[in-house]
Short mmCIF file of C-alpha atoms and ligand atoms in Angstrom, two decimals:
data_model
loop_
_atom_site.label_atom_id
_atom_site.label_comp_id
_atom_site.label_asym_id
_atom_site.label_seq_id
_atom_site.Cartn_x
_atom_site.Cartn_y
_atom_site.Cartn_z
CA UNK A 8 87.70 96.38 103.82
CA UNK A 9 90.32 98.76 105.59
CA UNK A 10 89.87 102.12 104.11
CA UNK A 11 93.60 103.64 102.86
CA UNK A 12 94.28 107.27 103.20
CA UNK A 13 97.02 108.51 101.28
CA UNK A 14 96.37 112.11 100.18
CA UNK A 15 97.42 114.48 102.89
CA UNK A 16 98.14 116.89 100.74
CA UNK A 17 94.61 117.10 99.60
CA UNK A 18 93.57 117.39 102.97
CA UNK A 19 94.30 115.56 106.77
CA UNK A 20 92.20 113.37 109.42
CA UNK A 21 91.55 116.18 112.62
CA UNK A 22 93.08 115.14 115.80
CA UNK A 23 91.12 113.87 118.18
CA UNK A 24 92.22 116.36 120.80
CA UNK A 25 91.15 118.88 118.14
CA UNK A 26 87.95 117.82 117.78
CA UNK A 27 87.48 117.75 121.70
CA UNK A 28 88.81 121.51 121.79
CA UNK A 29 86.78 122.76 119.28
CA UNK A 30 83.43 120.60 120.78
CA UNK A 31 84.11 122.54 124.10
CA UNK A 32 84.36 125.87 122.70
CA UNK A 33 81.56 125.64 120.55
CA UNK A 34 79.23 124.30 123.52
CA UNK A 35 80.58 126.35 125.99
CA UNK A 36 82.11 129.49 124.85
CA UNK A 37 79.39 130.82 121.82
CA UNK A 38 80.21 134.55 122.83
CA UNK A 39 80.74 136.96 120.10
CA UNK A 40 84.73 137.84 120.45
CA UNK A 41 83.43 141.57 119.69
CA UNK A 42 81.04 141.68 122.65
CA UNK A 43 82.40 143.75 125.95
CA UNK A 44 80.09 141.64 127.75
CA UNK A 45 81.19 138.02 130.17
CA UNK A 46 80.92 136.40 127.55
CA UNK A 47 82.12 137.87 125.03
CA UNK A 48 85.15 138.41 127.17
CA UNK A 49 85.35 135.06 127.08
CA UNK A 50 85.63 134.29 123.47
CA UNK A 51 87.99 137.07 122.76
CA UNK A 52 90.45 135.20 125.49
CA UNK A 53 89.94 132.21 123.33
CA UNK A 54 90.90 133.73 120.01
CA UNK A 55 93.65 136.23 121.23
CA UNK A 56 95.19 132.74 123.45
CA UNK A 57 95.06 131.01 120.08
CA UNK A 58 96.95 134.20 117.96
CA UNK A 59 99.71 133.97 120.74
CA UNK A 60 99.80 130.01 120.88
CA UNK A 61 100.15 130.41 116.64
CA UNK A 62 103.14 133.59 116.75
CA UNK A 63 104.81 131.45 119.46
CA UNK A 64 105.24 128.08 117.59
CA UNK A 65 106.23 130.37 114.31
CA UNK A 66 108.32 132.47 116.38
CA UNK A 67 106.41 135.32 115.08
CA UNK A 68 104.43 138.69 116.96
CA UNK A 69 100.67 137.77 117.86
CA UNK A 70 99.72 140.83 115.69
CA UNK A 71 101.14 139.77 112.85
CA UNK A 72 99.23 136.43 112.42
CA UNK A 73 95.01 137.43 110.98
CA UNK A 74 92.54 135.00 110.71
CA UNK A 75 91.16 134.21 107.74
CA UNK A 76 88.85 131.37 106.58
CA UNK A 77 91.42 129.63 104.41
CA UNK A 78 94.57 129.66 102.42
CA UNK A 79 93.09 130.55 99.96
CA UNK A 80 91.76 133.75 101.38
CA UNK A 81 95.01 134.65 102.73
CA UNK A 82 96.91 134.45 99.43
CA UNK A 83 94.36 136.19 97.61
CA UNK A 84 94.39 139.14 100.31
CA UNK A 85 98.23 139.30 100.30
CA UNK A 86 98.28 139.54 96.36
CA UNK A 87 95.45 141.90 95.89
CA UNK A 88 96.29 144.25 98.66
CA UNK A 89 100.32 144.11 97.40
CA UNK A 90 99.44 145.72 94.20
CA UNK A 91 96.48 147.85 95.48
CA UNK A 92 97.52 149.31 98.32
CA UNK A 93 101.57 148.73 98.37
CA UNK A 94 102.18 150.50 94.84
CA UNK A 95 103.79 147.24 93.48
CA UNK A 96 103.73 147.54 89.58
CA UNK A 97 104.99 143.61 88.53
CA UNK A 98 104.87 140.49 90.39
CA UNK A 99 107.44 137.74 89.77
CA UNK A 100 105.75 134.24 90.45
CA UNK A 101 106.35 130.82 89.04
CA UNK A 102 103.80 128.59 86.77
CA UNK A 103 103.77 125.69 89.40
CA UNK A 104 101.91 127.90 92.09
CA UNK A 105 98.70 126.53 93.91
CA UNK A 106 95.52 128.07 91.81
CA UNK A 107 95.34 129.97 94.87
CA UNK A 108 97.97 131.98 93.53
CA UNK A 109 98.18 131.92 89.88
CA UNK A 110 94.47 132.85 89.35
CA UNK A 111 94.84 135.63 92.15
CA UNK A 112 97.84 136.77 90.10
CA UNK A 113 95.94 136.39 86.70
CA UNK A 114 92.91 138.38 87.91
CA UNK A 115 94.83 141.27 89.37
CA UNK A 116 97.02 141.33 86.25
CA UNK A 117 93.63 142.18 84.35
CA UNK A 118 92.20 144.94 87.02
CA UNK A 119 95.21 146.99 87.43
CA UNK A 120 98.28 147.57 85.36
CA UNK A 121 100.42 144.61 86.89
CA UNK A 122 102.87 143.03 84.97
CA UNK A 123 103.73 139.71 85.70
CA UNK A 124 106.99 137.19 84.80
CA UNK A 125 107.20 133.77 85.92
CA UNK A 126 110.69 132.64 87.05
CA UNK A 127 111.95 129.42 85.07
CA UNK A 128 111.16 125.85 86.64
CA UNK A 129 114.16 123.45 86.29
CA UNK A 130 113.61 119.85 85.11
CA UNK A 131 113.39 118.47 88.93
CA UNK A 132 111.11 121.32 89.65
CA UNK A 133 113.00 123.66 91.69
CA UNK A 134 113.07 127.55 90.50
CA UNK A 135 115.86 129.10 88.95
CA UNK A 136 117.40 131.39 91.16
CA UNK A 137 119.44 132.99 88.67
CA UNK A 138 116.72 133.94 86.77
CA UNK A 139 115.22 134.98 89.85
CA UNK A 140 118.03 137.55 90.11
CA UNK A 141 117.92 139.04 86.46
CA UNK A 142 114.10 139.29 86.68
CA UNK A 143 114.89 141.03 89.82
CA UNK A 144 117.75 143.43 88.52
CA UNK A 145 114.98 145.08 86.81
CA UNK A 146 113.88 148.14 88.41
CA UNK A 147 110.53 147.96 89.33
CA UNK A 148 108.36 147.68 92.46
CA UNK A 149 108.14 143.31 92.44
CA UNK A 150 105.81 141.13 94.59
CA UNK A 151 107.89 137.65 94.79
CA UNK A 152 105.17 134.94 94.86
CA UNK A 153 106.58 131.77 95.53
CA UNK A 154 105.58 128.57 97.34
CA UNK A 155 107.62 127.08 99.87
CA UNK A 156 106.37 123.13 99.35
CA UNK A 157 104.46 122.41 96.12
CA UNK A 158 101.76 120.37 96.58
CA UNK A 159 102.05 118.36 93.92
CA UNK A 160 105.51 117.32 92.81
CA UNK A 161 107.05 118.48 97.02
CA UNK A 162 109.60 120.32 95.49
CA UNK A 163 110.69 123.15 98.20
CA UNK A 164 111.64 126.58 98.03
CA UNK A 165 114.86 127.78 100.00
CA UNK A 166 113.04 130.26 101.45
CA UNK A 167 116.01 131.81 103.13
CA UNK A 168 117.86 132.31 99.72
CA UNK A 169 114.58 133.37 97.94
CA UNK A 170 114.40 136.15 100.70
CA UNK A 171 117.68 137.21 100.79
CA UNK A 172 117.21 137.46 96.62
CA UNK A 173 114.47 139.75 97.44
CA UNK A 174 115.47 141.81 100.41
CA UNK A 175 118.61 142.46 98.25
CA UNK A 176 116.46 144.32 95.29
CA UNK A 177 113.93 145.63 97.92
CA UNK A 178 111.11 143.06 96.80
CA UNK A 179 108.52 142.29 98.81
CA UNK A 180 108.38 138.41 99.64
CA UNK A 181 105.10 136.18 99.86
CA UNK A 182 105.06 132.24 100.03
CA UNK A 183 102.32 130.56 100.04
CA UNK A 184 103.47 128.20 102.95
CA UNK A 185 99.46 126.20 103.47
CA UNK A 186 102.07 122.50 102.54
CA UNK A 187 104.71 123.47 105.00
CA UNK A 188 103.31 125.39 107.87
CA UNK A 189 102.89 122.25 110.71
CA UNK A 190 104.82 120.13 108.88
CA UNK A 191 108.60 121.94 109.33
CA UNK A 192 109.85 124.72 111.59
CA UNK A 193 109.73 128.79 110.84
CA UNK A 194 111.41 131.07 112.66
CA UNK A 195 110.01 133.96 111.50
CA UNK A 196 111.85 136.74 113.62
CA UNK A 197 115.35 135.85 111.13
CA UNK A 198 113.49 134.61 108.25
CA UNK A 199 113.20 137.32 105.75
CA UNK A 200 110.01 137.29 104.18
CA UNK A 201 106.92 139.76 104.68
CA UNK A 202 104.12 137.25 103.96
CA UNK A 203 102.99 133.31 104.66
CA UNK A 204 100.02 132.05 104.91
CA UNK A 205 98.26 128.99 106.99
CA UNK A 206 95.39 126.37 106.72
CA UNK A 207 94.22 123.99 109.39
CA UNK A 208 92.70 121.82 107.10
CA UNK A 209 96.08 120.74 106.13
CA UNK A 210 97.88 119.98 109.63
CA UNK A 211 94.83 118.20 111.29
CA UNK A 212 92.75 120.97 112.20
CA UNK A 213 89.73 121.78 110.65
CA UNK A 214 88.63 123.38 107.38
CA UNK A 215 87.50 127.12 107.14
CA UNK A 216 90.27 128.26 109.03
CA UNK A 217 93.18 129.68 107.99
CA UNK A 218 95.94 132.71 108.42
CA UNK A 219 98.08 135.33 106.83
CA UNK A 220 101.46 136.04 108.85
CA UNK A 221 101.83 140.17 107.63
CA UNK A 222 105.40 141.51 109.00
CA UNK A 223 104.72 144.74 111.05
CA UNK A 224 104.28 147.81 109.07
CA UNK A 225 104.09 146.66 106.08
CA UNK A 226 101.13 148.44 105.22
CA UNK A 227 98.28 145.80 103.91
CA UNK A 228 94.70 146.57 103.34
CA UNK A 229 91.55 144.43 104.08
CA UNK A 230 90.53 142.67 101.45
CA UNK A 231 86.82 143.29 102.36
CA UNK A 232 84.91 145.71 104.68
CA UNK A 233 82.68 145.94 107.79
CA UNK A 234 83.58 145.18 111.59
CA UNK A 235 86.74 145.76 113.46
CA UNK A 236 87.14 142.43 113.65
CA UNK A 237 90.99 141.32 113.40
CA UNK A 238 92.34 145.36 113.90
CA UNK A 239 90.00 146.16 110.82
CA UNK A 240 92.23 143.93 108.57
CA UNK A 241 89.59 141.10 108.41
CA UNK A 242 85.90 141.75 108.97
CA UNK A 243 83.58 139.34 110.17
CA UNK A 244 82.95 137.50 113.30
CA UNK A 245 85.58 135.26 114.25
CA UNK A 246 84.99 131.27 113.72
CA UNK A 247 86.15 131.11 117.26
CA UNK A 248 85.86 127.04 117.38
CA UNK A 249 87.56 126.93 114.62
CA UNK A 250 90.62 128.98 115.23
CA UNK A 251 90.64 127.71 119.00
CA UNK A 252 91.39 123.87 117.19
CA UNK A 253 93.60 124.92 114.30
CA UNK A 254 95.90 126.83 117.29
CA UNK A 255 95.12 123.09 118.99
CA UNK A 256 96.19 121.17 115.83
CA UNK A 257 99.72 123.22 115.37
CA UNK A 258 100.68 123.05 118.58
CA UNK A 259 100.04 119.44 118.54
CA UNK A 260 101.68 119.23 114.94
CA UNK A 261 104.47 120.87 116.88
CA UNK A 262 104.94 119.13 119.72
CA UNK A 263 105.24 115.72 117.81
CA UNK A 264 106.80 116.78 114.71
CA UNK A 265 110.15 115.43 115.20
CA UNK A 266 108.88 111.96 115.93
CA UNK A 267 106.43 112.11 112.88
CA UNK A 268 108.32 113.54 110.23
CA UNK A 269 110.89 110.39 111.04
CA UNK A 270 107.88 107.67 110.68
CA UNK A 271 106.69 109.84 107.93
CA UNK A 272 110.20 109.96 106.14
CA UNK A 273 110.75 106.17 106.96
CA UNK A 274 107.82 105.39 105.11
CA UNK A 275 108.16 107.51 102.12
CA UNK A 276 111.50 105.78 101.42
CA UNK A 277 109.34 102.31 101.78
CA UNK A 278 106.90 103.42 99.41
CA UNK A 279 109.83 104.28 96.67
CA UNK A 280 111.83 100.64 97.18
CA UNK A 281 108.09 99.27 97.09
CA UNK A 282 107.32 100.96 93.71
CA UNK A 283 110.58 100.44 92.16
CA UNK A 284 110.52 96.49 92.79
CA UNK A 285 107.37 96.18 91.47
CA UNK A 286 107.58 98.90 88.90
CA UNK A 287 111.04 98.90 88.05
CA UNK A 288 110.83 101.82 85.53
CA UNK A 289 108.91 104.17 88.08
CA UNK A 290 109.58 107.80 87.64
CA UNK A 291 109.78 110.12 90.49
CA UNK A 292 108.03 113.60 89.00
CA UNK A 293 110.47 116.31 90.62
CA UNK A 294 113.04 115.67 92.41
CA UNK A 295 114.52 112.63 94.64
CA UNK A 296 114.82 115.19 97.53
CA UNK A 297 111.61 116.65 97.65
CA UNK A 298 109.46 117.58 100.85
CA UNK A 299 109.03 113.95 103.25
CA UNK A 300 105.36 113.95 103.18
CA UNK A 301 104.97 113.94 98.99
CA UNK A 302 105.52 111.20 96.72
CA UNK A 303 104.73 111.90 92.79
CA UNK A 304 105.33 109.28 90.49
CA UNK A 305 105.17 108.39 86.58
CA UNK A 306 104.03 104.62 86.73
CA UNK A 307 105.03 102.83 83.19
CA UNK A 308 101.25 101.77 82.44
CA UNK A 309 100.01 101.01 79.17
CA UNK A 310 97.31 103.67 77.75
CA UNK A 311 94.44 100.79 78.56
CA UNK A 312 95.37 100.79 81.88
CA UNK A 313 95.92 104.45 82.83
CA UNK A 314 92.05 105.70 82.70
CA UNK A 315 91.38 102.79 85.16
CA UNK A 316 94.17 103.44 87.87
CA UNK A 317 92.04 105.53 90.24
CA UNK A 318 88.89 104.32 89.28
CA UNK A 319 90.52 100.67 90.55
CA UNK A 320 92.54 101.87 93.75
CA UNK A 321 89.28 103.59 95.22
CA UNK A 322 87.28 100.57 94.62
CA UNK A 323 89.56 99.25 96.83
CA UNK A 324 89.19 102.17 99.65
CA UNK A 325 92.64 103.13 98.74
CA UNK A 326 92.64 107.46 98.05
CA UNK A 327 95.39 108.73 96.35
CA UNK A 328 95.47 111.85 94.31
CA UNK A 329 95.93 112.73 90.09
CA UNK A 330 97.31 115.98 90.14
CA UNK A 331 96.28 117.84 92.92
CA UNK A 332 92.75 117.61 94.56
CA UNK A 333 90.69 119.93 92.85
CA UNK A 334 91.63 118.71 89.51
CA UNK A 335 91.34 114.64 90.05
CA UNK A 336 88.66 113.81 87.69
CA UNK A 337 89.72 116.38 85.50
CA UNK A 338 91.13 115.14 82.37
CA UNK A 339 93.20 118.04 81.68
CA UNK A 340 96.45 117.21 82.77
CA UNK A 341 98.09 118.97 86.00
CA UNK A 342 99.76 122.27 85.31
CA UNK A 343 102.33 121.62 87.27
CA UNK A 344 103.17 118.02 85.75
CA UNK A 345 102.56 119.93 82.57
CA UNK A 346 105.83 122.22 83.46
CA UNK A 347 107.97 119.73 84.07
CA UNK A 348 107.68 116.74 82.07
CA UNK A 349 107.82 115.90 78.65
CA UNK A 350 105.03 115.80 76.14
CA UNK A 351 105.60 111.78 75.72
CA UNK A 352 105.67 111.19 79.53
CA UNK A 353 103.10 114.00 80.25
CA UNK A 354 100.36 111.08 78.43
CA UNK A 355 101.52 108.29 81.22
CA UNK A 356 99.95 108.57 84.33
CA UNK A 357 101.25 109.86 87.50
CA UNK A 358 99.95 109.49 91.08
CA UNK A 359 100.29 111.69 94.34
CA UNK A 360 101.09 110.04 97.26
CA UNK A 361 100.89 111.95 100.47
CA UNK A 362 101.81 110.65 103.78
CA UNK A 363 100.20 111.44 107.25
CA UNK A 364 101.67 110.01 110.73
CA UNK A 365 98.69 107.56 110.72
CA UNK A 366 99.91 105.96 107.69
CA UNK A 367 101.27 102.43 108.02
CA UNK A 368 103.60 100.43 106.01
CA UNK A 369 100.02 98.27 105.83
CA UNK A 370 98.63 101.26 103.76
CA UNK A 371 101.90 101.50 101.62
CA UNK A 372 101.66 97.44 100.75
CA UNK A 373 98.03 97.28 100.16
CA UNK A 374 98.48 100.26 97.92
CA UNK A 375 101.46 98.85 96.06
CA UNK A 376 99.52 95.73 95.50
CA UNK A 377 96.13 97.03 94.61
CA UNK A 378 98.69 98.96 91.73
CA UNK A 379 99.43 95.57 90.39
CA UNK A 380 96.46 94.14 90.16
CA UNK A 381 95.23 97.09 88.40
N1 PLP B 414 98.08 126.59 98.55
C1 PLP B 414 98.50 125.32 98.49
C2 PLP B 414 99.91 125.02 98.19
C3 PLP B 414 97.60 124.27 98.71
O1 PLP B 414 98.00 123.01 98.65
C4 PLP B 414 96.24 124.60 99.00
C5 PLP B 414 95.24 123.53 99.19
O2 PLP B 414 95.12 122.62 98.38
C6 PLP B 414 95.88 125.95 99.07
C7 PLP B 414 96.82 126.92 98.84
C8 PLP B 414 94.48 126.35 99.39
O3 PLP B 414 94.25 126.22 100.75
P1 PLP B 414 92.75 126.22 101.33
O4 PLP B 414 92.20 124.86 101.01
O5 PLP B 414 92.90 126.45 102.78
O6 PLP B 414 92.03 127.31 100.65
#
């Protein structure tokens, strides 16, 4: 039976040429990056080659981009140390963030006196930026929080706009960038925000490795204490094998993005004329537009049918995603879904479908069939 991977967004297949790079370094180079010694001169070469390799395809400064061991990490970090350390007194974030963020948010909000708004969410998913504006006209010291590609639904964030919003009411600006980073360009020299953050896991490197992007000067904290590790901002030994192939898997992501985000596109728009002919009523949850890697549709199943629907395509081998990863099984429906549909359609199920460039329209048939069948 051929196996058919279709959540990317949930996670991605390493590169091979990642898993070479990463097989070398961990049989040849095992130095401790913090040792003065051969070789831990060595390692250090390793992970300071892989900081530069990272800035340079983000157009950003080597010391701005910290390791960290996820996204997760990273957003957490950014969040905490905003309202410890940067004297920020409300954060404005939206109710379609990753958990990363909105439980950060939520558990800050109960240690220190943070207030917290969340900007409205339009039918097709997209923030209102007008709203964005009047929450901003208020004069307090804001954390933005936004995400640049929800996982979910794809919807993306102008990040330009959003920035320019902030800069122009002297908010600091975080986006939790873990769908986009790989998968579109940054120029982060013009782009105005202070804070993104990275995951390998998600551009076909490997998991447990991750990074925060912190503009110069803007006066962060470590999240937690010990070595010097990272300038003091992140202690703990390096995962130097790990960072040496997520460096390996953006460059690579890089290098071939123009080529894949075409094949990628190509078959997105397959999958939609697929569903739609044999679905004709298929929703698209968001909007039409949405980032070229996520597809999230309302099928028009009957109630008998709808428990079944995963349960059925992975018999098959065929992985798709309910929600987003950590809730499939779950029967609480997505919080994100839960924003921007109605109660009625909200009971119908919907599906995430995310593409990778080793998807096939193969993959995109023997999904569309093993639907009707179901
Ligand atoms: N933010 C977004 C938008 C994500 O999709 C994910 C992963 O699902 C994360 C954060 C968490 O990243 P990590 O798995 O590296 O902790």
């Amino acid at each position: 039976m051929k196996k058919v991977y279709l959540d990317n967004a949930a996670t991605t297949a390493v590169r091979p040429e990642v898993v070479q790079e990463m097989i070398k370094v961990l049989a040849e180079d095992y130095g401790n990056p913090s040792s003065t010694h051969s070789f831990g001169r060595s390692a250090k070469v390793l992970l300071e080659t892989a900081r530069k390799s990272i800035a340079k395809q983000l157009n950003a400064n080597a010391q701005e981009i910290i390791f960290t061991s996820c996204g997760t990490e990273a957003d957490n970090w950014i969040i905490r140390s905003a309202v410890r350390d940067l004297g920020v007194t409300r954060i404005i974030t939206s109710k379609i963030e990753h958990h990363a963020v909105l439980y950060a948010v939520a558990a800050v909000q109960k240690e220190y006196a943070v207030a917290v708004d969340y900007v409205s969410i339009l039918p097709n998913g997209e923030i209102d930026y007008t709203h964005l504006s009047d929450l901003l006209a208020q004069d307090k010291k804001t954390l933005v929080s936004l995400m640049h590609v929800n996982n979910e639904i794809g919807t993306v964030l102008d990040l330009e706009r959003t920035g320019r919003i902030c800069k122009q009411y002297g908010a600091y600006f975080h986006s939790d960038t873990v769908q986009s980073v790989g998968k579109t360009t940054f120029d982060l020299q013009t782009l105005p925000v202070d804070f993104i953050v990275g995951s390998a896991h998600k551009f076909h490197g490997p998991k447990g490795a991750g990074f925060a992007f912190i503009r110069k000067n803007t006066g962060i904290q470590p999240l937690f204490f010990g070595g010097e590790q990272e300038k003091g901002l992140r202690a703990g030994t390096e995962a130097v094998h790990q960072i040496a192939g997520m460096a390996k898997a953006l460059e690579l992501s890089y290098a071939n993005l123009e080529a894949e985000q075409q094949h990628i596109t190509d078959l997105k728009n397959y999958l939609i004329a697929a569903l739609k002919e044999a679905f004709p009523e298929t929703g698209i949850n968001g909007s039409e537009k949405g980032f070229y890697n996520i597809v999230n549709v309302l099928l028009p199943f009957s109630d008998d049918k709808t428990a079944m629907i995963l349960f059925n395509l992975d018999m098959k081998g065929i992985a798709v995603s309910r929600g987003s990863a950590c809730q499939s099984g779950s029967i609480k429906p997505s919080h994100v879904l839960a924003e921007i549909l109605s109660d009625e359609a909200i009971k119908k199920p919907s599906l995430r479908i995310s593409l990778g460039h080793d998807n096939t329209k193969e993959d995109i048939d023997l999904f569309v069939e093993a639907l009707k069948a179901v």
